[in-house]
Coordinates of C-alpha atoms and ligand atoms in Angstrom, one line a residue:
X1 CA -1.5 -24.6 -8.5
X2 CA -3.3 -21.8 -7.0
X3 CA -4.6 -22.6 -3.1
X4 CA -8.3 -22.1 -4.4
X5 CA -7.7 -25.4 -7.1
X6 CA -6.5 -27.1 -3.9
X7 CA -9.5 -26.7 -1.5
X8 CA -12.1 -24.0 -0.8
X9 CA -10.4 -20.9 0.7
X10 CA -13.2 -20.7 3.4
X11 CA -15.4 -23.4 4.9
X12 CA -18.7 -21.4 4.8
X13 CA -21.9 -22.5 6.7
X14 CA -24.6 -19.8 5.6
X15 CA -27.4 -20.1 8.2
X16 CA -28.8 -16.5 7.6
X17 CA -29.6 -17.1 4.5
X18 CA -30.4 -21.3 4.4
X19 CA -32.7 -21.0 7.9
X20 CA -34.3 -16.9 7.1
X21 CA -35.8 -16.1 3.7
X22 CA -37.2 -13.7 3.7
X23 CA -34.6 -12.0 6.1
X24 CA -32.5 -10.6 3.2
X25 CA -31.9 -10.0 -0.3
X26 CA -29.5 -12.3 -2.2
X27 CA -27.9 -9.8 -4.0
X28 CA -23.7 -9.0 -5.8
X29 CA -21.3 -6.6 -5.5
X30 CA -20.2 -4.1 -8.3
X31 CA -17.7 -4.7 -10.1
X32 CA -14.9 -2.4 -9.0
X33 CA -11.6 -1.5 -11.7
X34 CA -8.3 -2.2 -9.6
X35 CA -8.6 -4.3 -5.9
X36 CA -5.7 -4.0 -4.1
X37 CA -5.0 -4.8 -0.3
X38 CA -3.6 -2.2 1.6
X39 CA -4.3 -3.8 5.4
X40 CA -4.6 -8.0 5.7
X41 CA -5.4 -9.1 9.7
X42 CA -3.5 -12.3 9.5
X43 CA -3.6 -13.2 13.2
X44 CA -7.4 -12.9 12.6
X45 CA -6.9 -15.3 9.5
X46 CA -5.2 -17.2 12.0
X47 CA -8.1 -17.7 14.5
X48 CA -10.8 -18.2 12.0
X49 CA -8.9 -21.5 10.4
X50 CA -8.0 -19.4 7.2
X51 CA -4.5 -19.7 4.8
X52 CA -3.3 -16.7 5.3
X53 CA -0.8 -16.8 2.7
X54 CA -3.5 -17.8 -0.2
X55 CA -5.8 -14.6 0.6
X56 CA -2.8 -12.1 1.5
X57 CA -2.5 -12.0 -2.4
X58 CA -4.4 -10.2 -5.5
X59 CA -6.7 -13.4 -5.0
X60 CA -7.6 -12.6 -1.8
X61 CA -8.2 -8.7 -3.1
X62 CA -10.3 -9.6 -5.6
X63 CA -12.6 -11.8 -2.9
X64 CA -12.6 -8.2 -0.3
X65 CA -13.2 -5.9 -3.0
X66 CA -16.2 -8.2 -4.5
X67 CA -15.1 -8.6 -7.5
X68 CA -14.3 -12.6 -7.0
X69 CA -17.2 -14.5 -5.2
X70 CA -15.6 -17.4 -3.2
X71 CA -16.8 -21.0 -3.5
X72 CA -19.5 -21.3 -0.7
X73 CA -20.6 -17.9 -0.4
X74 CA -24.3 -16.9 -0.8
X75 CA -23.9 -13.0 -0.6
X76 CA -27.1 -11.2 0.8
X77 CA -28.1 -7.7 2.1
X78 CA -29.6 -8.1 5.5
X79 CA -33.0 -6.0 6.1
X80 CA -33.3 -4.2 8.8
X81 CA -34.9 -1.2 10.6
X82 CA -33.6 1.5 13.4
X83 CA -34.2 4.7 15.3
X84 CA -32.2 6.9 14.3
X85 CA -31.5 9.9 16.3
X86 CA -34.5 9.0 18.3
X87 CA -36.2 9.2 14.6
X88 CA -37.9 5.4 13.5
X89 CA -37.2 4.5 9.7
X90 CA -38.8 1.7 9.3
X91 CA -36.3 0.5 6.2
X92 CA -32.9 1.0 7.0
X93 CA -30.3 -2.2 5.5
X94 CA -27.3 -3.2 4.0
X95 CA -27.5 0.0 1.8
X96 CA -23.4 -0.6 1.1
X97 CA -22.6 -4.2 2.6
X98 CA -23.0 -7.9 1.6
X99 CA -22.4 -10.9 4.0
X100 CA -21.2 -13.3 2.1
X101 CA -21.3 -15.9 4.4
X102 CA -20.6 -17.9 8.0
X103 CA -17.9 -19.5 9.3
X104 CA -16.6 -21.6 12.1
X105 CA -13.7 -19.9 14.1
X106 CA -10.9 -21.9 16.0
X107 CA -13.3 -22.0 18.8
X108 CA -15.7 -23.5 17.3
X109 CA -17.1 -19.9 17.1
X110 CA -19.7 -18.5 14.5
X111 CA -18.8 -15.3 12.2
X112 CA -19.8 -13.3 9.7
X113 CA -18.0 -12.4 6.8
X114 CA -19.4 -8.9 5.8
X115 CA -18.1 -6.9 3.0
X116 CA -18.9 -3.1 3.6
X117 CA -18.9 -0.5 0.6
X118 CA -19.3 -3.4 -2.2
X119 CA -21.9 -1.3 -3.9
X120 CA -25.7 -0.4 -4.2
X121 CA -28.2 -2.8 -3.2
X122 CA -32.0 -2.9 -3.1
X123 CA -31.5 -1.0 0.7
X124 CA -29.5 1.7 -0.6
X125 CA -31.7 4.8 -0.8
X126 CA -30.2 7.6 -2.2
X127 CA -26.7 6.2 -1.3
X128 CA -23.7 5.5 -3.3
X129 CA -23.1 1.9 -1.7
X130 CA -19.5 2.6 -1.0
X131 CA -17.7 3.6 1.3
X132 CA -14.3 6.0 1.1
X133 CA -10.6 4.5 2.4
X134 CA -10.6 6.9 5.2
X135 CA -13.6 5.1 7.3
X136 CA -12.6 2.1 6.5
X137 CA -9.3 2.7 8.1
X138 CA -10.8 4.2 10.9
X139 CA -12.9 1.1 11.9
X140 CA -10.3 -1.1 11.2
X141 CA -7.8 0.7 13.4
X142 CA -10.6 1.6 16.3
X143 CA -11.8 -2.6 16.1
X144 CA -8.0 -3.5 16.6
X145 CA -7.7 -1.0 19.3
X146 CA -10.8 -2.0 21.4
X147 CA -9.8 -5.8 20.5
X148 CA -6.4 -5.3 22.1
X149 CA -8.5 -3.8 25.1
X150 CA -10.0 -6.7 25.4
X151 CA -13.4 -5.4 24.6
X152 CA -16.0 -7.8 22.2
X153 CA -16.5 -5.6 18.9
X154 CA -16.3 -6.7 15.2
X155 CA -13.1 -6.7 13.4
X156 CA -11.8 -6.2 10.6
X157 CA -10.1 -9.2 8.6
X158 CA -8.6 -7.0 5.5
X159 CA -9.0 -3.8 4.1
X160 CA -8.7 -3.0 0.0
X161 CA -9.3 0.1 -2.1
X162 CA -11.0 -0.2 -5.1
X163 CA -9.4 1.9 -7.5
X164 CA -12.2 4.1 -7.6
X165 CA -12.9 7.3 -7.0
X166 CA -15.6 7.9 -5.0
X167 CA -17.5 11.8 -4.4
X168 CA -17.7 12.5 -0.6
X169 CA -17.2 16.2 -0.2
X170 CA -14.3 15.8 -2.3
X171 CA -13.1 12.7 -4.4
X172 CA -12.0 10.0 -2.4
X173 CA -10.1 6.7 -2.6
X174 CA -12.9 3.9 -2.8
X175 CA -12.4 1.3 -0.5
X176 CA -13.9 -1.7 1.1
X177 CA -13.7 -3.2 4.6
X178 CA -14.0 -7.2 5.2
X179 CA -15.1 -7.1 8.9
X180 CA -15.7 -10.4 11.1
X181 CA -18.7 -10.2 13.3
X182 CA -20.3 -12.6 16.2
X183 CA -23.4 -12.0 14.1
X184 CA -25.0 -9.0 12.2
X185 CA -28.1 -8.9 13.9
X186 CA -29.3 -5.6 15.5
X187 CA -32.0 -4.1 17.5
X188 CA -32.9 -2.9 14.0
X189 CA -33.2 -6.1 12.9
X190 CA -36.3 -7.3 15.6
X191 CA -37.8 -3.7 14.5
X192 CA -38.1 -3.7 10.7
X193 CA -39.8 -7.4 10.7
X194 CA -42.0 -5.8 14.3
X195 CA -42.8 -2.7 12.4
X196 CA -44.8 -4.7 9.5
X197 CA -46.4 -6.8 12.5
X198 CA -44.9 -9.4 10.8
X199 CA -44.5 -11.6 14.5
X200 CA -43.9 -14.9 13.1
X201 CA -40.4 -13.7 11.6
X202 CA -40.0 -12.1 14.6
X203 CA -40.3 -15.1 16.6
X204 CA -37.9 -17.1 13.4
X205 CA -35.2 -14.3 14.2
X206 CA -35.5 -14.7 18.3
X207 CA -35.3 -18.3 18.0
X208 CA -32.4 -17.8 15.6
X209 CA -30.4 -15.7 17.9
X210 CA -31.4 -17.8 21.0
X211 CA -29.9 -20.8 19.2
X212 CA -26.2 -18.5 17.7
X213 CA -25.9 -16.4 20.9
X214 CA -27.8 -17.9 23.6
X215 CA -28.0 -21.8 23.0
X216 CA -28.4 -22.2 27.0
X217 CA -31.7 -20.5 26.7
X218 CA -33.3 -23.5 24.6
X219 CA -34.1 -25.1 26.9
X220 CA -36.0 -22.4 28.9
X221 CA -39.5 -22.2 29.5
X222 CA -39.2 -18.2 29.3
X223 CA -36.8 -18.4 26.7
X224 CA -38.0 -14.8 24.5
X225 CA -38.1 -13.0 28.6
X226 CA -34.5 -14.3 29.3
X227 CA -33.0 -13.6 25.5
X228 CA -33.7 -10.0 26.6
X229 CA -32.4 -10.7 30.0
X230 CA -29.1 -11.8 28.4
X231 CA -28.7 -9.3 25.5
X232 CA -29.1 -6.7 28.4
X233 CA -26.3 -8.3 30.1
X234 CA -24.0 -8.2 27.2
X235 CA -24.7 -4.6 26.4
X236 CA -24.6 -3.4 30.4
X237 CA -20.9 -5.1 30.3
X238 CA -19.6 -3.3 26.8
X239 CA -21.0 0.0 27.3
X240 CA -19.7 -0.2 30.8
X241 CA -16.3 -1.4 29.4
X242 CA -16.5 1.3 26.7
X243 CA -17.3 4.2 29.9
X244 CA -13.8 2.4 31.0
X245 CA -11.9 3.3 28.6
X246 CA -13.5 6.5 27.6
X247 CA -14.7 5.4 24.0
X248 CA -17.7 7.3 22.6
X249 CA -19.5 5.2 19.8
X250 CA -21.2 8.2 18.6
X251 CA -24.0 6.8 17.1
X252 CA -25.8 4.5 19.2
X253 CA -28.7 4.2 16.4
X254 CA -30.8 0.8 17.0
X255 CA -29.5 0.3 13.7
X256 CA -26.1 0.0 15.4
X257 CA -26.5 -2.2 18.3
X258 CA -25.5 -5.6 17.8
X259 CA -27.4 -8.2 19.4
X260 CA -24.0 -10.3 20.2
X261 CA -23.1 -7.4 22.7
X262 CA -20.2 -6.3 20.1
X263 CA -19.3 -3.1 19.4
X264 CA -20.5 -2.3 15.7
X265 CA -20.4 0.5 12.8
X266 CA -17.6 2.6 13.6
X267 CA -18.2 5.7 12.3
X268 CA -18.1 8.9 14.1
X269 CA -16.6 7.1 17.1
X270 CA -13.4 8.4 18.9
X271 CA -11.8 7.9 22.9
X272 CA -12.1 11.0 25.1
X273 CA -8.8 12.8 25.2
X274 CA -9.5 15.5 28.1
X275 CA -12.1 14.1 30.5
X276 CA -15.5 15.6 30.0
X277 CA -18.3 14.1 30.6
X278 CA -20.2 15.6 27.9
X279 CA -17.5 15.0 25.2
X280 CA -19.2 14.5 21.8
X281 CA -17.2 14.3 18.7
X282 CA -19.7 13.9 15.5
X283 CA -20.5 16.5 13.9
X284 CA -23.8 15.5 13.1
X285 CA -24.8 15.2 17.2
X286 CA -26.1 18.4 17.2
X287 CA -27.8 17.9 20.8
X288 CA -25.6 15.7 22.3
X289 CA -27.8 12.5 22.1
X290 CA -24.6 10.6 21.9
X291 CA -22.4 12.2 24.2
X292 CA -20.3 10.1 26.6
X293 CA -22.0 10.2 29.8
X294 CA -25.4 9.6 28.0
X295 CA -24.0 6.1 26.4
X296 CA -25.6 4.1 29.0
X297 CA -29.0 5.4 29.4
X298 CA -29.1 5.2 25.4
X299 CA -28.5 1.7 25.4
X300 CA -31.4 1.4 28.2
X301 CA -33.6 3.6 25.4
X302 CA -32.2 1.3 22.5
X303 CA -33.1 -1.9 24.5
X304 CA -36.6 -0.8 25.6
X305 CA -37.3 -0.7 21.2
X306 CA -36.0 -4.0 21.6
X307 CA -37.8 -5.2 24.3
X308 CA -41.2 -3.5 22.2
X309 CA -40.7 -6.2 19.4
X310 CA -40.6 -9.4 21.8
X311 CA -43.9 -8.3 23.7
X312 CA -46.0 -10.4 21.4
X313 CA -43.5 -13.7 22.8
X314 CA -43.2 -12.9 26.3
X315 CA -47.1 -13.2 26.7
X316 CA -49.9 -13.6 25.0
X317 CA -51.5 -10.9 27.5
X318 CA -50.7 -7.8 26.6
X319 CA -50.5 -5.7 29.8
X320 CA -48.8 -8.8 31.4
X321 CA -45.8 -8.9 28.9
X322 CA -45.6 -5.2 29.3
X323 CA -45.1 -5.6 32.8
X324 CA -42.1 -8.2 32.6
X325 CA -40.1 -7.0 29.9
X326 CA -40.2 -3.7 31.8
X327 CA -38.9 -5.0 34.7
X328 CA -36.4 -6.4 32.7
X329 CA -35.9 -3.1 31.3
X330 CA -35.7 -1.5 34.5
X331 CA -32.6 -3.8 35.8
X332 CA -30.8 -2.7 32.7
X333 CA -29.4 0.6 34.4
X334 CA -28.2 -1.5 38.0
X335 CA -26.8 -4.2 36.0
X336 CA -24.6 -1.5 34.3
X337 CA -23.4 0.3 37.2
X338 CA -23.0 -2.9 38.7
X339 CA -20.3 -4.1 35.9
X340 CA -19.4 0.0 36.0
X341 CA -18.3 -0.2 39.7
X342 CA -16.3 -3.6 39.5
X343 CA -14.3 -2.4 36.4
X344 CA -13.6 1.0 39.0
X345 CA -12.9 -1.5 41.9
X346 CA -10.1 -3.3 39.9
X347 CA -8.6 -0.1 38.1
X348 CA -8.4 1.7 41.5
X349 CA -6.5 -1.4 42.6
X350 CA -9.3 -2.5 45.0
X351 CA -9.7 -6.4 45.5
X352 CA -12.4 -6.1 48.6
X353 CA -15.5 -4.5 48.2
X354 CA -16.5 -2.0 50.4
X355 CA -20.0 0.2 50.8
X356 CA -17.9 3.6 50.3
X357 CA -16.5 2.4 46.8
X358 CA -18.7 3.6 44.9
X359 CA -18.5 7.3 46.5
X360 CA -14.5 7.0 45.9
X361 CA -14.7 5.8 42.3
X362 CA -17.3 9.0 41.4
X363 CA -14.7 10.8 43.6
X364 CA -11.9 10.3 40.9
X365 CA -14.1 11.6 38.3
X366 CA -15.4 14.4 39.7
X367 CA -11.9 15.5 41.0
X368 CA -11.1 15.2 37.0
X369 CA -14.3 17.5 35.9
X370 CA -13.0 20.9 34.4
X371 CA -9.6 20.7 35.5
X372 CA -8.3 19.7 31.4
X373 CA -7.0 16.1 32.8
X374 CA -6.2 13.2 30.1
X375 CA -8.5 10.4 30.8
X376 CA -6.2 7.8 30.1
X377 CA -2.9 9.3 31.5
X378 CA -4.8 9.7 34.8
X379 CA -5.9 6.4 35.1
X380 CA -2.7 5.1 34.0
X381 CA -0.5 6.8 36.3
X382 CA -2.5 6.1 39.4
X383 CA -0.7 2.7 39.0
X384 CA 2.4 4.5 40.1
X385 CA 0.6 6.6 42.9
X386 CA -0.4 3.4 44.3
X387 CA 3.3 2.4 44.9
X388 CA 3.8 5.7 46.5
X389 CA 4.4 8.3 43.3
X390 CA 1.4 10.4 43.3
X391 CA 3.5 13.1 41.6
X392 CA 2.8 12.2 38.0
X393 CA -1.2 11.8 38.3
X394 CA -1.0 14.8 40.2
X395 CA 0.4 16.9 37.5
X396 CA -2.1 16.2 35.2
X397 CA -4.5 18.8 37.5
X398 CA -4.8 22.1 36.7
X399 CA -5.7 22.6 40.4
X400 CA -3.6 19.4 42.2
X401 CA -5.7 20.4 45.6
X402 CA -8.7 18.7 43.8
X403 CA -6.6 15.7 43.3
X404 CA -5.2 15.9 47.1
X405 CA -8.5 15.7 48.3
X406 CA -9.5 12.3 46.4
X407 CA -5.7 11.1 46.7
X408 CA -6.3 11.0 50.8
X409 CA -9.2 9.1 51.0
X410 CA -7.8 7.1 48.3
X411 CA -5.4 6.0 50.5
X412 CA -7.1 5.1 53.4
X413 CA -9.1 3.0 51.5
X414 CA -6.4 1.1 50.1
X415 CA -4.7 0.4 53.4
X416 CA -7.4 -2.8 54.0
X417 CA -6.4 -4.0 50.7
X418 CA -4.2 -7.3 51.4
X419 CA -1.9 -7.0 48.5
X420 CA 1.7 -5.2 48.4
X421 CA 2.1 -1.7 46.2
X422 CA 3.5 -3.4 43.6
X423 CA 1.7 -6.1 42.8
X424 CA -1.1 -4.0 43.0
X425 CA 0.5 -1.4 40.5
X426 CA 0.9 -4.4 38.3
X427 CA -2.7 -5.3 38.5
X428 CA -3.9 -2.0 37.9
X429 CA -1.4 -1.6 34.6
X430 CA -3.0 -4.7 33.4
X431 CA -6.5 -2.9 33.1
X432 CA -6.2 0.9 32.8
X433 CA -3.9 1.0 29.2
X434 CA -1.1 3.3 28.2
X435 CA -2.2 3.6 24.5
X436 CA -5.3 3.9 23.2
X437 CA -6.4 5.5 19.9
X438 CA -5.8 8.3 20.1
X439 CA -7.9 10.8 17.5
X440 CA -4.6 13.1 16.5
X441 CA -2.9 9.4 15.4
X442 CA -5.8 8.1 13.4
X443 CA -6.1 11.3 12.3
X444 CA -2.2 11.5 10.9
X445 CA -2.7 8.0 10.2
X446 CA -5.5 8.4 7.4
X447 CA -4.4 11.6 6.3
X448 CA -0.7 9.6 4.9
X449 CA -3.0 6.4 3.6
X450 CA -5.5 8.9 2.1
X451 CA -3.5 11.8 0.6
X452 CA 0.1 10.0 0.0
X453 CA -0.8 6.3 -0.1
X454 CA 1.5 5.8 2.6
X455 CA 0.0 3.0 5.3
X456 CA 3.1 2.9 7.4
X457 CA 1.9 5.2 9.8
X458 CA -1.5 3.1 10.2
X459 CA 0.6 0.1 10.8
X460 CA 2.8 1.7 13.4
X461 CA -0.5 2.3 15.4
X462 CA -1.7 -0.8 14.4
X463 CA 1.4 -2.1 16.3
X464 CA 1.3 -0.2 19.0
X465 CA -2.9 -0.6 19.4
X466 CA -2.3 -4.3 20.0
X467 CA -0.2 -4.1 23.0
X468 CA -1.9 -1.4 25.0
X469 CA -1.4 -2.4 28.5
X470 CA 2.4 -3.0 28.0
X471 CA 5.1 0.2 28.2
X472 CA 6.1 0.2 24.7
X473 CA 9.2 3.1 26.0
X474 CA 10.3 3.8 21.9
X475 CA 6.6 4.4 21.1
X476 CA 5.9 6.2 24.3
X477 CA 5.0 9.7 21.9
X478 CA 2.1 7.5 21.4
X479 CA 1.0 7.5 25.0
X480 CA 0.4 11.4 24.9
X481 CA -2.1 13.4 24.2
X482 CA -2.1 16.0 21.0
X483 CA -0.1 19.1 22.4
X484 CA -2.6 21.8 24.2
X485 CA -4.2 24.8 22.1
X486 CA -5.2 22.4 19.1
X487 CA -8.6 22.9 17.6
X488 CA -11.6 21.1 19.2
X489 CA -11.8 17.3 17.5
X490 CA -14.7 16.7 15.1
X491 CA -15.3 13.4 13.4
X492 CA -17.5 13.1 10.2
X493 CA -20.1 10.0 9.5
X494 CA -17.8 7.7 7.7
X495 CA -20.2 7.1 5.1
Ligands
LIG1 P1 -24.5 3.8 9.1 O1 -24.6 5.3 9.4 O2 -23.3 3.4 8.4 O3 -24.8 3.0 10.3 O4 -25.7 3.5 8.1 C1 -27.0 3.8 8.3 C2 -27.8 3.3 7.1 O5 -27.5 4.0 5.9 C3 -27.6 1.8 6.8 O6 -28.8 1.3 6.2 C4 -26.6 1.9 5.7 O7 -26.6 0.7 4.9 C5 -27.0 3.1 4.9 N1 -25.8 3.7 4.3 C6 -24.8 4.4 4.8 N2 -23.9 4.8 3.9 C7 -24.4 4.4 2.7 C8 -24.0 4.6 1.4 N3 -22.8 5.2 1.0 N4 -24.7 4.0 0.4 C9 -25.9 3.4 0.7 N5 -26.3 3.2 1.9 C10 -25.6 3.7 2.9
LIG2 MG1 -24.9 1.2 10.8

């Protein structure tokens, strides 16, 4: 008997849609020719209660590619808004997704179920609605990857090409990505509904999220003042985690900031090999806009739209709910650096706090600037200089003086640390990773899933991505950075 006859395959709770008409679209996806699954997250089955052996099947690929709505499911294109490039468009939406539906993790947790490239739908514009097997392979590798780093982000639970061919610049494989999210709600989301003046939905959608993300703020008598309190919070923490790790979103649109405080829409994003500060890697960023060092202040601009569409619910005056939400808005940059310097404190093996960290953790950087030093390497093999070998940092400087100079003070510094080298090592190995994605693998990766239908190289990074804190010594090629003298990396929109 198939699984399906035996009980539902997922226990969907659909509050978007039951509790927000009005919010979405109900709408279907197209009908694609052949669904097949080429990647199946089964440890993500795992945690959202799902049988993993009944959708690991052509079943299950029919259900990701669309073709098969499951029992429960009430698909719908979400409306939403965003600034986009600094530019408002005041209808943005599921142009090529469908969530099809909520459920309840292991936790206890709420997800989405999002489809992404199931076809047109009424927000599609001039778009296709689909989406080519190359992006879809890059989110799904770059949400494993910042997963395994232990920063919040959507994942993806399975991946499935459609048997179409799709026209990008050339023909593509069509594909379509199943992503989990906390939610799909985004600054966008507050703007399209506050951009029609349209405040009771507003106020439906707050209340929403207070009650998904922020149920501790029911019972507060400032609740609308405090949900932008705590969605400032959660992005201060990610995009300081993201700065961390040197990941560059690159395209922080309103459209693409998730309420939850997950990292959302990968699409021209990419980690910084060399460390630049003003690394940018789409090639539609003509200025910039998105470049590393100006994530955070972005997501100060992005929250300040946000904080625009709740004036009407923080106070009934005007110039009085003006005046608290951009105070609120004015903490955002302190409460990043804040999370900023405590992520530095604990990668530079620092327990204590002390007024000069700051100074020493810009230090490191600025020792880094224009001397062609690997982000990650360096951060990784200070773990080794801190139980006495400095060499193999050092050699990452093009001029080690720079390095000598920060090293010293470095040292002094650690010597009112209570704990011994080692375990401090450890401590710092357990933060700053060996293996991130790095753009040459994705890149080889989707080049032998997209030109030879070969996904073995996607699930050797796959592999590697989910363990990248531990010394993995017969993958340590992965570790490295691509060899000097290749050309400048460029990623393209994903769409
Ligand atoms: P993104 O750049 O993926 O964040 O998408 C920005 C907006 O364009 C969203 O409203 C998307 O739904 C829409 N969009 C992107 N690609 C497509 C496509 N191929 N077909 C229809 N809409 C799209
Ligand atoms: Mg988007």
């Amino acid at each position: 008997m198939p699984p399906s006859l035996q009980s539902p395959l997922f226990a969907f709770d659909n509050s978007y849609a039951r509790d927000l008409p009005g919010f979405s679209t109900p709408w279907q996806a197209a009908r694609v020719p052949r669904p097949a699954l080429v990647l199946f997250n089964r440890a993500l089955a795992d945690t959202l209660g799902l049988d993993a052996d009944a959708l690991d099947t052509p079943e299950g690929a029919d259900i990701f590619a669309g073709n098969r709505v499951p029992d429960g499911a009430t698909p719908i294109a979400q409306a939403y808004a965003g600034h986009q490039f600094g530019g408002f468009s005041p209808q943005l939406g599921d142009g090529r997704a469908l969530l099809l539906g909520e459920l309840i993790d292991r936790q206890g947790q709420r997800r989405d179920l999002q489809l992404k490239g199931s076809g047109p739908t009424p927000y599609s514009r001039r778009g296709d609605g689909k989406a080519a097997l190359g992006p879809v392979l890059r989110e799904y590798l770059m949400g494993e990857a910042m997963h395994a780093l232990g920063i919040p982000t959507t994942r993806a639970l399975a991946a499935v090409t459609t048997g179409e061919q799709i026209r990008r610049d050339g023909p593509q494989p069509g594909a379509v990505l199943a992503r989990i999210a906390a939610s799909h709600i985004r600054v966008g989301t507050f703007q399209f509904f506050a951009a029609r003046g349209d405040h009771d939905r507003v106020r439906q959608l707050a209340d929403y999220v207070i009650a998904r993300h922020d149920p501790d703020l029911l019972a507060s008598e400032d609740r609308y003042l405090d949900l932008l309190r705590a969605v400032c919070e959660r992005q201060a923490r990610l995009v300081a985690a993201w700065m961390q790790v040197g990941f560059i979103h690159g395209v922080m649109n309103t459209d693409n900031m998730a309420l939850s405080g997950e990292t959302i829409d990968y699409g021209p994003c990419a980690f910084m090999d060399r460390y630049d500060p003003d690394t940018v890697f789409s090639s539609i960023d003509h200025h910039g806009r998105y470049a590393y060092a100006n994530q955070p202040g972005i997501a100060g601009w992005n929250l300040a739209r946000l904080a625009e569409t709740l004036l009407p619910l923080i106070d009934a005056d005007t110039e009085r709910a003006i005046a608290r939400a951009t105070e609120v808005i004015h903490g955002f940059l302190a409460t990043y650096e804040q999370h900023w310097l405590d992520g530095q404190r604990t990668r530079l093996g620092l327990t204590r706090a002390e007024p000069e960290d700051l100074a020493l953790a810009q230090g490191f950087l600025a020792a880094m600037e224009g001397q062609s030093v690997d982000f990650t390497l360096a951060w990784r093999r200070l773990a080794a200089a801190a139980e006495g070998d400095a060499q193999p940092v050092r050699a990452l400087f093009a001029d080690p003086a720079a390095f000598d100079r920060w090293h010293a003070g470095w040292q002094a510094r650690l010597a009112l640390e209570p704990a011994a080298p080692t375990e401090r090592a450890a401590a710092m190995r357990r933060v700053s990773p060996a293996f991130i994605a790095r753009n040459h693998r994705v890149e080889a990766a989707l080049a032998a899933a997209v030109d030879h239908g070969d996904l073995g190289p996607a699930k050797t990074l796959l592999a590697v991505l989910a363990r990248p804190f531990d010394e993995q010594p017969e993958h340590a090629d992965f570790a490295l950075p691509p060899s000097p003298g290749g050309a400048p990396y460029q990623t393209f929109c994903g769409t």
